[in-house]
CSV table of N, CA and C in Angstrom, one decimal:
chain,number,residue,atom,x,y,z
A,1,UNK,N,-56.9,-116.9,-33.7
A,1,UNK,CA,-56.0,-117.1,-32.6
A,1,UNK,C,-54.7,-116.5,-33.0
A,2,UNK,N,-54.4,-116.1,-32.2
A,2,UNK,CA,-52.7,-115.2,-32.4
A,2,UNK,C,-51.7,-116.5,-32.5
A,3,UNK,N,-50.5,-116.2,-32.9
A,3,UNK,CA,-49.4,-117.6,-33.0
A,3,UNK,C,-48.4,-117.4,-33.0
A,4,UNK,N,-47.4,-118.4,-32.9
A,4,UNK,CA,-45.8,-117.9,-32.6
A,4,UNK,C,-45.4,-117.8,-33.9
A,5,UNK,N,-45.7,-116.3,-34.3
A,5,UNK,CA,-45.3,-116.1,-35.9
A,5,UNK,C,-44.1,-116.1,-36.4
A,6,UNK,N,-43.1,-116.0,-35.8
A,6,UNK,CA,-41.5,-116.9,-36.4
A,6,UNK,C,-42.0,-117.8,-37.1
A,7,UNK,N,-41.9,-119.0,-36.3
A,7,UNK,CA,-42.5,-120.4,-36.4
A,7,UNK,C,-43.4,-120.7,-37.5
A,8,UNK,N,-44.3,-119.9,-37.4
A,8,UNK,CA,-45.3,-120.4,-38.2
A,8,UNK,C,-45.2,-119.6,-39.7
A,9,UNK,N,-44.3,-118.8,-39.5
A,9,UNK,CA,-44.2,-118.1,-41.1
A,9,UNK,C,-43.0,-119.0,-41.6
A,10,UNK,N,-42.1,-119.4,-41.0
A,10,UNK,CA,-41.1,-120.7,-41.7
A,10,UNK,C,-41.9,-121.6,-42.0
A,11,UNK,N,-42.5,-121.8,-41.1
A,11,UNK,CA,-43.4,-123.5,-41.7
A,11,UNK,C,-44.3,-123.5,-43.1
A,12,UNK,N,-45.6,-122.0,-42.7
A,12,UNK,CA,-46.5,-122.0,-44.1
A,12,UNK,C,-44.8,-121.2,-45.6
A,13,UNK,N,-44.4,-121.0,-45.0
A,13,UNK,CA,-43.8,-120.8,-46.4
A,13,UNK,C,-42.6,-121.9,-47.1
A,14,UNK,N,-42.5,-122.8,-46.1
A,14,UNK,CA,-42.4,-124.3,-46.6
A,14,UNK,C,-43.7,-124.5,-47.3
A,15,UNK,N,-44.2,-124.5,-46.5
A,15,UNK,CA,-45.5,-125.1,-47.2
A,15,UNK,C,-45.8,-124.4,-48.5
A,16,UNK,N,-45.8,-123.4,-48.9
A,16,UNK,CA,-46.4,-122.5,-49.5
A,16,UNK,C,-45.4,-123.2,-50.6
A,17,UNK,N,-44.2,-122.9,-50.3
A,17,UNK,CA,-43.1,-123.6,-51.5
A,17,UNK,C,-43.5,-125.2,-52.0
A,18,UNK,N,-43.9,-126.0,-51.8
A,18,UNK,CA,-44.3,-126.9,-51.8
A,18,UNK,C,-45.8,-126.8,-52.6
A,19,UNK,N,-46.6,-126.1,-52.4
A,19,UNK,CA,-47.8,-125.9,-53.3
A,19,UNK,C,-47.6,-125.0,-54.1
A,20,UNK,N,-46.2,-124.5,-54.3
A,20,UNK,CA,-46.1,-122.9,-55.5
A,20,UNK,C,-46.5,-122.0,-55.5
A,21,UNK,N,-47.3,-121.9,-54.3
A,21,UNK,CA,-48.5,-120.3,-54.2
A,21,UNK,C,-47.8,-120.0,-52.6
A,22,UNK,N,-47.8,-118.4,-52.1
A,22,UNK,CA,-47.9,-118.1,-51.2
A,22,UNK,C,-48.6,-116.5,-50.9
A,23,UNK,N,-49.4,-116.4,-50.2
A,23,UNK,CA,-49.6,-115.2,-49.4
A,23,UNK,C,-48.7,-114.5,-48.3
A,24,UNK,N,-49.0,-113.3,-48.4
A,24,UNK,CA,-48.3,-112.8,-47.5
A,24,UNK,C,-49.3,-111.5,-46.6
A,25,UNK,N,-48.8,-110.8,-45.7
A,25,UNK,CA,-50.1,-110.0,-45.2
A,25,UNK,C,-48.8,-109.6,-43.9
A,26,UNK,N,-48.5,-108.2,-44.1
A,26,UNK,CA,-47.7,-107.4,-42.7
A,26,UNK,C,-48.3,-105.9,-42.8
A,27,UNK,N,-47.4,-105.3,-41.9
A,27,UNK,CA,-47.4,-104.5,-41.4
A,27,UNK,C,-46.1,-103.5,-42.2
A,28,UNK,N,-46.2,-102.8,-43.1
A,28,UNK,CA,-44.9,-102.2,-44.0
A,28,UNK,C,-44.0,-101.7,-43.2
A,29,UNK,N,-43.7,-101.9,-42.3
A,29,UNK,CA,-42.7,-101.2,-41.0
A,29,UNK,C,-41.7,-102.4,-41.3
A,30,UNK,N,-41.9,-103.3,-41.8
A,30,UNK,CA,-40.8,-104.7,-41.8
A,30,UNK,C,-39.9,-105.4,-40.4
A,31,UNK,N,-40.9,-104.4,-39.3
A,31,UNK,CA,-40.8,-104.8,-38.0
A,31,UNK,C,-41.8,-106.0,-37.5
A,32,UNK,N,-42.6,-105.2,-37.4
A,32,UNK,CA,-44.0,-105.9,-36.9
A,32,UNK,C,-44.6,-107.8,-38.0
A,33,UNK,N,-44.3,-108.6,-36.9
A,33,UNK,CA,-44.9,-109.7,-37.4
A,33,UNK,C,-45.6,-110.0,-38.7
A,34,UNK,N,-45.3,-110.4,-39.9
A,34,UNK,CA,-46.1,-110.8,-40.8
A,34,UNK,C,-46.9,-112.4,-40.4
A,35,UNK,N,-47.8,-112.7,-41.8
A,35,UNK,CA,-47.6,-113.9,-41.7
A,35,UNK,C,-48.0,-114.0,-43.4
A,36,UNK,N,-47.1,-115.4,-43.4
A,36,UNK,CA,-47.8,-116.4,-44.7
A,36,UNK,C,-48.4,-117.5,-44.5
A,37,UNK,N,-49.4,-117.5,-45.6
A,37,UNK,CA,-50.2,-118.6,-45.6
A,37,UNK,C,-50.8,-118.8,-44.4
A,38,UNK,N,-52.1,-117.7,-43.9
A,38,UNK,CA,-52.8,-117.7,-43.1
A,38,UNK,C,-53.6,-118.8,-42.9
A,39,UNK,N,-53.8,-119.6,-41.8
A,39,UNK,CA,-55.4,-120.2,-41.8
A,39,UNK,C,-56.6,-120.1,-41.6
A,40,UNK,N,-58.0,-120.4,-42.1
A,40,UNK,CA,-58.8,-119.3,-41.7
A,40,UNK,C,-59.3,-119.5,-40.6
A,41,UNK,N,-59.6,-118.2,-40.3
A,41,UNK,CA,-59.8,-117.6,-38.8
A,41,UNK,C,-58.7,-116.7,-38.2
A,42,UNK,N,-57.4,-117.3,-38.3
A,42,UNK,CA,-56.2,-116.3,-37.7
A,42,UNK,C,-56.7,-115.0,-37.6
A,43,UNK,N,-56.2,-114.4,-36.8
A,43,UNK,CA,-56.4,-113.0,-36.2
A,43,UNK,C,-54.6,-112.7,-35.8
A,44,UNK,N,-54.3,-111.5,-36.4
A,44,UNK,CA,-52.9,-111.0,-35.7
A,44,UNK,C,-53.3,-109.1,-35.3
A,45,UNK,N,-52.4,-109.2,-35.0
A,45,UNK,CA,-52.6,-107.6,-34.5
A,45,UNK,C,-51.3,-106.8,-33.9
A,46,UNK,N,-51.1,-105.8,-34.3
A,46,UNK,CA,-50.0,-104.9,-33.8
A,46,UNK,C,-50.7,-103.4,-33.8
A,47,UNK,N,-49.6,-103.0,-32.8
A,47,UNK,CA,-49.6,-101.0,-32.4
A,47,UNK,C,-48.5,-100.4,-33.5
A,48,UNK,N,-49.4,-99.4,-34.0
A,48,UNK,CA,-48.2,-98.2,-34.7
A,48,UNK,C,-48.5,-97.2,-34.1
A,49,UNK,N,-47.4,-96.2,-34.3
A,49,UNK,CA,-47.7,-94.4,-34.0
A,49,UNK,C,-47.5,-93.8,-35.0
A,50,UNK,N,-48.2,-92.8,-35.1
A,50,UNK,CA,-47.9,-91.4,-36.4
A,50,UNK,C,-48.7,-90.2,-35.2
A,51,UNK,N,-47.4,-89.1,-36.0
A,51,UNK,CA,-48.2,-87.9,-35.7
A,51,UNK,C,-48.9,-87.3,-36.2
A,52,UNK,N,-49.9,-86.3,-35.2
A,52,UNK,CA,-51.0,-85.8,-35.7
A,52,UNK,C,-50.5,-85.2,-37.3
A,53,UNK,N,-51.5,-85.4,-37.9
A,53,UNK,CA,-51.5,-84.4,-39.4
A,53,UNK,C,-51.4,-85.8,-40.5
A,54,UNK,N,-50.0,-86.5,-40.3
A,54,UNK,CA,-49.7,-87.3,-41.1
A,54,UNK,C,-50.4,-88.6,-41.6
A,55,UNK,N,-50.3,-89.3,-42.1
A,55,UNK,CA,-50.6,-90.5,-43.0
A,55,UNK,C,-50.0,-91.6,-42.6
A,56,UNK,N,-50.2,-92.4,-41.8
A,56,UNK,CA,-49.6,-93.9,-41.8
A,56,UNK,C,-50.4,-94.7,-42.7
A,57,UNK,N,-49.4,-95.4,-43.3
A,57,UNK,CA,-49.3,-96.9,-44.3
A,57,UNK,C,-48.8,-98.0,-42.7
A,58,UNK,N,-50.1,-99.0,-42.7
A,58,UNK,CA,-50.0,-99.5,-41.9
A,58,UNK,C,-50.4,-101.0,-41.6
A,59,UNK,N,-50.9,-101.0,-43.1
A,59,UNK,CA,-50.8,-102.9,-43.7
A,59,UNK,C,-50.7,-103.0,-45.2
A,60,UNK,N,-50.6,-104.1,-45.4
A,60,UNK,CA,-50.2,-104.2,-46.8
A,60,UNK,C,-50.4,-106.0,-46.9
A,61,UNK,N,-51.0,-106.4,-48.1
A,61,UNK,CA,-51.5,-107.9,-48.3
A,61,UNK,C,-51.5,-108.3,-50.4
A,62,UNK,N,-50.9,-109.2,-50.2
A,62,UNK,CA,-51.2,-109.7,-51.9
A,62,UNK,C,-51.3,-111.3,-52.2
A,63,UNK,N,-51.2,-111.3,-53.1
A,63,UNK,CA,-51.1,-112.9,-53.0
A,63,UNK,C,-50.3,-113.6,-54.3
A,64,UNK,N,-48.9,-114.2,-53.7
A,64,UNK,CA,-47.9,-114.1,-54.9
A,64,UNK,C,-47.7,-116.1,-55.0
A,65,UNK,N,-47.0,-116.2,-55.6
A,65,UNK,CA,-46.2,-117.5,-55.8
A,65,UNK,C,-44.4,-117.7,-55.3
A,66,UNK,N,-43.8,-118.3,-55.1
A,66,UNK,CA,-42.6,-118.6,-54.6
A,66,UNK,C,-42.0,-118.3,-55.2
A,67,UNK,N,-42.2,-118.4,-56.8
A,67,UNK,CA,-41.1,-117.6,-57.8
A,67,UNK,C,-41.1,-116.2,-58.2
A,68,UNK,N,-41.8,-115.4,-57.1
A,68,UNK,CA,-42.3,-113.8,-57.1
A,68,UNK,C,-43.6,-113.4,-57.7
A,69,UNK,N,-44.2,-114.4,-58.2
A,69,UNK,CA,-44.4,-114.2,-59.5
A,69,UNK,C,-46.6,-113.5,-58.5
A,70,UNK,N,-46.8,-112.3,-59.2
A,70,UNK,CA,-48.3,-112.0,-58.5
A,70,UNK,C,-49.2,-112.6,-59.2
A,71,UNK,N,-50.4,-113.0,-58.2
A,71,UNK,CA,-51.8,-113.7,-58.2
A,71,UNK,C,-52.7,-113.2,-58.2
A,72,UNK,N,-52.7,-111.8,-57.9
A,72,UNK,CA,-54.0,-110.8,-57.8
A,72,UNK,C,-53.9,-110.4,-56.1
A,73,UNK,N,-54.8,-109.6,-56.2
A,73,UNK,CA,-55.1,-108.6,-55.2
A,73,UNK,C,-56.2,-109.6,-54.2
A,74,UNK,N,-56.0,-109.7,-52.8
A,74,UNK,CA,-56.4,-110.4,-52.3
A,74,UNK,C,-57.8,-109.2,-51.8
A,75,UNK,N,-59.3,-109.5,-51.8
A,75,UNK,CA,-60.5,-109.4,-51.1
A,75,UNK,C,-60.2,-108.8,-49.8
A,76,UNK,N,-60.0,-107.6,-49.5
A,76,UNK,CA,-60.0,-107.1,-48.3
A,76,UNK,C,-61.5,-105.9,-48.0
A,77,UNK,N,-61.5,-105.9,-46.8
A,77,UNK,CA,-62.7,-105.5,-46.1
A,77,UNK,C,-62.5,-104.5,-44.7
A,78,UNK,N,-62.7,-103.4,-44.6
A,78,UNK,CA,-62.5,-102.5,-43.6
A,78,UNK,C,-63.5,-103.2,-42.8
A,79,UNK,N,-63.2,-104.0,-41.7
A,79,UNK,CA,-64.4,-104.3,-41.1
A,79,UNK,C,-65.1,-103.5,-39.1
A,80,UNK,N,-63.9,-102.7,-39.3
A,80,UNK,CA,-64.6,-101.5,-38.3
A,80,UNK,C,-63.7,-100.8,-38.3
A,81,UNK,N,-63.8,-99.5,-39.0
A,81,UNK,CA,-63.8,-98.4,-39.5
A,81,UNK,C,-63.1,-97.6,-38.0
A,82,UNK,N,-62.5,-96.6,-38.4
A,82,UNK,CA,-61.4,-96.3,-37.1
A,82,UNK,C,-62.5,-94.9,-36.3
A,83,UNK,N,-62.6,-94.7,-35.1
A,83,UNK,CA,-63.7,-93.5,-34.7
A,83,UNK,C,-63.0,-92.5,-35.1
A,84,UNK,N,-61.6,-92.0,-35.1
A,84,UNK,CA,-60.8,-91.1,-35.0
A,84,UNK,C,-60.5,-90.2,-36.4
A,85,UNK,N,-60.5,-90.9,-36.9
A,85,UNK,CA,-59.7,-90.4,-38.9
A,85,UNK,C,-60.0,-91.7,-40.0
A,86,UNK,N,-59.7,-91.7,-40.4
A,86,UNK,CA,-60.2,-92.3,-42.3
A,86,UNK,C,-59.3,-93.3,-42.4
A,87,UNK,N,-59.7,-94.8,-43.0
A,87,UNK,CA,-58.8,-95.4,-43.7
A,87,UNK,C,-59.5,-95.9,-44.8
A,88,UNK,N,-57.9,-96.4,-46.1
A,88,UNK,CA,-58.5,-96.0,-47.1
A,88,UNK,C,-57.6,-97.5,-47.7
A,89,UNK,N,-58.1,-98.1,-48.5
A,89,UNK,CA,-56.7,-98.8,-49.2
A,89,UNK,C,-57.0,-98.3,-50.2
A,90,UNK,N,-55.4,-98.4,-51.1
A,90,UNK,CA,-54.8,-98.5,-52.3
A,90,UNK,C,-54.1,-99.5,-52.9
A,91,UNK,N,-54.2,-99.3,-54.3
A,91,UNK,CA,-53.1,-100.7,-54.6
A,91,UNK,C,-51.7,-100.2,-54.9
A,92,UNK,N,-50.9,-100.5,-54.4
A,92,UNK,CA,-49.3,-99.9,-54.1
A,92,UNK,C,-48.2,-101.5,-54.7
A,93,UNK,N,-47.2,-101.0,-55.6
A,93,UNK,CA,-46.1,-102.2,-55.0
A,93,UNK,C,-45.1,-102.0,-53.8
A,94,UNK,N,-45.3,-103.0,-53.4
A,94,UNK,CA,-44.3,-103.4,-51.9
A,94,UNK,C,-43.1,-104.5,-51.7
A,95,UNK,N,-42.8,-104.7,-51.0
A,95,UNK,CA,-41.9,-106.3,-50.7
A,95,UNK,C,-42.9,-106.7,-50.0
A,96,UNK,N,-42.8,-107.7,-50.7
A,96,UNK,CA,-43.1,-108.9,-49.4
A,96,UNK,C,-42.6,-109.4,-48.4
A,97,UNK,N,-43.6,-110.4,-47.4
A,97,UNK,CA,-43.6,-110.6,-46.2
A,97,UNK,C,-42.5,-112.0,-46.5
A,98,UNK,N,-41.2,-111.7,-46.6
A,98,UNK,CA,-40.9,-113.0,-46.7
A,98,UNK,C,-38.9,-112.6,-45.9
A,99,UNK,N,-38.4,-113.8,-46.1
A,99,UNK,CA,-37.7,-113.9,-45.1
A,99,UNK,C,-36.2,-113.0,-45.7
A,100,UNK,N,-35.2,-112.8,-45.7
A,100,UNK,CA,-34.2,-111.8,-46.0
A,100,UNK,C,-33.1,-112.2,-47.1
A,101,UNK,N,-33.5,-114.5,-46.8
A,101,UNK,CA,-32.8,-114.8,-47.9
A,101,UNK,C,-33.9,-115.5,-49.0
A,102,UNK,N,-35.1,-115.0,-49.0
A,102,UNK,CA,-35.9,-115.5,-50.0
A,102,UNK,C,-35.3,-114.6,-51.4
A,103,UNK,N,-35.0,-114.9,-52.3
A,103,UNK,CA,-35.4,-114.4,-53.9
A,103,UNK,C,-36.3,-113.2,-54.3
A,104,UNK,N,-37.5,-113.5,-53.5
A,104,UNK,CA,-38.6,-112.6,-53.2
A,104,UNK,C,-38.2,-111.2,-52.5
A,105,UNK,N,-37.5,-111.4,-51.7
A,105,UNK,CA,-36.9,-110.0,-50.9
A,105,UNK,C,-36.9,-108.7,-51.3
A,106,UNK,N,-36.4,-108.3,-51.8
A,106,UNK,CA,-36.1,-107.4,-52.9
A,106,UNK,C,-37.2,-106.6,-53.9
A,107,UNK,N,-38.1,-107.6,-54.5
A,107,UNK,CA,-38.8,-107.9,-55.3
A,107,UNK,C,-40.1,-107.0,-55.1
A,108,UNK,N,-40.1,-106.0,-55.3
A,108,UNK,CA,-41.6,-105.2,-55.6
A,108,UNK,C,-42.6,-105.8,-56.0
A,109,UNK,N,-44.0,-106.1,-55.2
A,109,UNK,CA,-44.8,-106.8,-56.4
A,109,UNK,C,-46.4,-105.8,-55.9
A,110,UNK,N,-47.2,-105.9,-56.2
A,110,UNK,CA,-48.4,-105.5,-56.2
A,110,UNK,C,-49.4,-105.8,-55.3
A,111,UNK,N,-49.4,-104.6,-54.2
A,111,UNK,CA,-49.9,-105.3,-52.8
A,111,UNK,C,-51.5,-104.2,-52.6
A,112,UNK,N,-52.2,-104.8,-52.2
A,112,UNK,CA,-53.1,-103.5,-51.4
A,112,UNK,C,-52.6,-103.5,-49.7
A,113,UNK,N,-52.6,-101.7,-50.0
A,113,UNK,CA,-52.5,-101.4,-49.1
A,113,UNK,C,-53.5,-100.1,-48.3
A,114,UNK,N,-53.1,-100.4,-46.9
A,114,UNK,CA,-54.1,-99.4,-45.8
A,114,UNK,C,-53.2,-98.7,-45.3
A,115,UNK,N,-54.2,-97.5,-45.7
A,115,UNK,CA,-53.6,-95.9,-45.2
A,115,UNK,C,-54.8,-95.3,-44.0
A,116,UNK,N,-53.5,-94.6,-42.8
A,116,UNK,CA,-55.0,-94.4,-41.8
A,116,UNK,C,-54.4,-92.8,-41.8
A,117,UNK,N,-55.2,-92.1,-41.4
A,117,UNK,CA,-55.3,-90.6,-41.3
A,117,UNK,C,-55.9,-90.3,-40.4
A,118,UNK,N,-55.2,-90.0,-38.8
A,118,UNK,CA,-56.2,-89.3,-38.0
A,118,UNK,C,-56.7,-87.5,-38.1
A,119,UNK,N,-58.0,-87.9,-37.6
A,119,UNK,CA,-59.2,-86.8,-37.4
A,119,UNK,C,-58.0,-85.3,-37.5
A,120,UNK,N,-58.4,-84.4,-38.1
A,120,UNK,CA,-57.3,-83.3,-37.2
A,120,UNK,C,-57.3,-82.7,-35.7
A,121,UNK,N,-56.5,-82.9,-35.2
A,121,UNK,CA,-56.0,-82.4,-34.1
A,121,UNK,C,-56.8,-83.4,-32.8
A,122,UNK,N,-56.9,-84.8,-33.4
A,122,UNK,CA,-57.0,-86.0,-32.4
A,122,UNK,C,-55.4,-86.3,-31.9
A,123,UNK,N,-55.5,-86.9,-31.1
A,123,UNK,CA,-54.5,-87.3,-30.4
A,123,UNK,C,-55.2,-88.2,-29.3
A,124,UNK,N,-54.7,-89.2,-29.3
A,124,UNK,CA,-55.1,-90.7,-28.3
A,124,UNK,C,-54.8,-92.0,-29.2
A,125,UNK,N,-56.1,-92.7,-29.1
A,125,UNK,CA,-55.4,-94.2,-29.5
A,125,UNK,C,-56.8,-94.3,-30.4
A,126,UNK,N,-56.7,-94.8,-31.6
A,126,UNK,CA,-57.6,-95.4,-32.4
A,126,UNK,C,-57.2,-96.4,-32.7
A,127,UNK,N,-58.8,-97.3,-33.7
A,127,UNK,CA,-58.4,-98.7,-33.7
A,127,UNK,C,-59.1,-98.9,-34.8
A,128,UNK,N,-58.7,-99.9,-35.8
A,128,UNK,CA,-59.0,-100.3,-37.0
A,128,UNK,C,-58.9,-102.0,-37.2
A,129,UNK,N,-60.1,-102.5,-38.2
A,129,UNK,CA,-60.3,-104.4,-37.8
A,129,UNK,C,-60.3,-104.2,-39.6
A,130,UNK,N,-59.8,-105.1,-40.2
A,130,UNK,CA,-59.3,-105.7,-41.2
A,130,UNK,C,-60.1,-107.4,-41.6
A,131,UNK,N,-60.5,-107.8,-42.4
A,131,UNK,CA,-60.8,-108.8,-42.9
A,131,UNK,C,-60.3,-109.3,-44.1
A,132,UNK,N,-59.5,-110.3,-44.3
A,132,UNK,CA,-58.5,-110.2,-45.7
A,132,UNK,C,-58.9,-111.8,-46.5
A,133,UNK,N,-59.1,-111.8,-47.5
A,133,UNK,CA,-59.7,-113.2,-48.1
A,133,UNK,C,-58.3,-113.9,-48.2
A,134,UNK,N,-58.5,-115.4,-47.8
A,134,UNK,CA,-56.9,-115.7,-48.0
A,134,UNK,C,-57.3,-116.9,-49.5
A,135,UNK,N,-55.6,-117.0,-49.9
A,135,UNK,CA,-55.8,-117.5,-51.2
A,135,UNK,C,-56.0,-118.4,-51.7
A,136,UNK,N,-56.6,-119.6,-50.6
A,136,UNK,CA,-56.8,-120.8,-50.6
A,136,UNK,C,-58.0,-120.9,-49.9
A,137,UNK,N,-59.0,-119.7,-49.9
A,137,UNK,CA,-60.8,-119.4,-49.1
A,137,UNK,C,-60.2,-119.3,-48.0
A,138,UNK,N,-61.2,-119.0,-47.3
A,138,UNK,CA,-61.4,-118.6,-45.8
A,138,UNK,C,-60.9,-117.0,-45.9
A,139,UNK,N,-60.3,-116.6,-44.7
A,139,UNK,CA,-59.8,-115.0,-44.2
A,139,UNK,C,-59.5,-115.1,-42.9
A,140,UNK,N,-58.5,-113.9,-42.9
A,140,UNK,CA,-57.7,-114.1,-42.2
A,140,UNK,C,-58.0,-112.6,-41.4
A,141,UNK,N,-57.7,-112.3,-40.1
A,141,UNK,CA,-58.0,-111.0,-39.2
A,141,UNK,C,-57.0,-110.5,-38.9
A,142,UNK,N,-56.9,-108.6,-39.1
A,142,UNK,CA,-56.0,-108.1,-38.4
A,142,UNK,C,-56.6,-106.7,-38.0
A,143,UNK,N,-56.2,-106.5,-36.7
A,143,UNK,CA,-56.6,-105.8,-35.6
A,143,UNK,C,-55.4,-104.6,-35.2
A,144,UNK,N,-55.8,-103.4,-35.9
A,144,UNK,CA,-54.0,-102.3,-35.4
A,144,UNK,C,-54.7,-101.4,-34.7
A,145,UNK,N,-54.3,-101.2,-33.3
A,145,UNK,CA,-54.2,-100.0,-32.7
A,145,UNK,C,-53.1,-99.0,-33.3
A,146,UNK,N,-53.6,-97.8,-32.9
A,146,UNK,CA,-52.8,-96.6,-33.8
A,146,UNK,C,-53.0,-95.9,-32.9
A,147,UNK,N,-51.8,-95.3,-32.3
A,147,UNK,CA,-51.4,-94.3,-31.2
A,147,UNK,C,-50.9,-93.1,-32.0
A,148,UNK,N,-51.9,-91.4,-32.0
A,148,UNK,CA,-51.4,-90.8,-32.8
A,148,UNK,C,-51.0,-90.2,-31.5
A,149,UNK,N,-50.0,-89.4,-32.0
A,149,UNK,CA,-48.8,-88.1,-31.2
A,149,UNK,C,-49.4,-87.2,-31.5
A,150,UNK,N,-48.9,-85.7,-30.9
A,150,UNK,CA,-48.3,-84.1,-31.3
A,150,UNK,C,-46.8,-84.3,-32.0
């Protein structure tokens, strides 16, 4: 179920502070809604655009502790594959999904990340589903439409 992710990323990252571990799981645009400390089942979802030819990086997930400190690479799953072009993870460091005055902010740490590449010379809307292990069991869903350009 989708959620009022303000809200709910203040709250699990209280929480998260409180048990010393947190996940994190966005969208590297540092636009688009993250969340911490998914519950399982959650489903989130966002639209990006890229132009034809190019490469969008267009999620990114790890699983760290409060004090920055990494936990490993969280179990991720391409779970329907885009019709249009290729996606691929890598393991990349990133920032984390955390808030502007966290400590964390700044902080590069070791994330996997998803790269989509449309088909050459597609142009329309493709779609890609995600399945991410979260760090306390269960998994968590994310769903990106991807509008490529000219």
């Amino acid at each position: 179920m989708t959620r009022d992710w303000k809200l709910r990323t203040a709250i699990a990252c209280f929480l998260g502070a409180l048990l010393s571990a947190c996940a994190t799981m966005k969208s590297p645009d540092g636009v688009t809604p993250g969340i911490a400390r998914p519950k399982d089942g959650d489903t989130v979802s966002w639209t990006r655009t890229v132009q034809t030819g190019n490469v969008l990086v267009t999620y990114q997930t790890t699983h760290m502790n409060t004090a920055c400190k990494f936990f490993g690479y969280p179990e991720v799953l391409l779970s329907v594959p885009p019709e249009h072009g290729t996606f691929t993870f890598t393991k990349a460091p990133a920032r984390p999904n955390v808030s502007k005055n966290s400590k964390c902010y700044k902080v590069k740490i070791p994330h996997v990340v998803g790269n989509y590449r449309p088909n050459p010379g597609f142009v329309g809307t493709d779609r890609v589903k995600i399945r991410s292990k979260l760090f306390d069991g269960g998994f968590a869903y994310v769903t990106i439409d991807i509008k490529v350009i000219n």
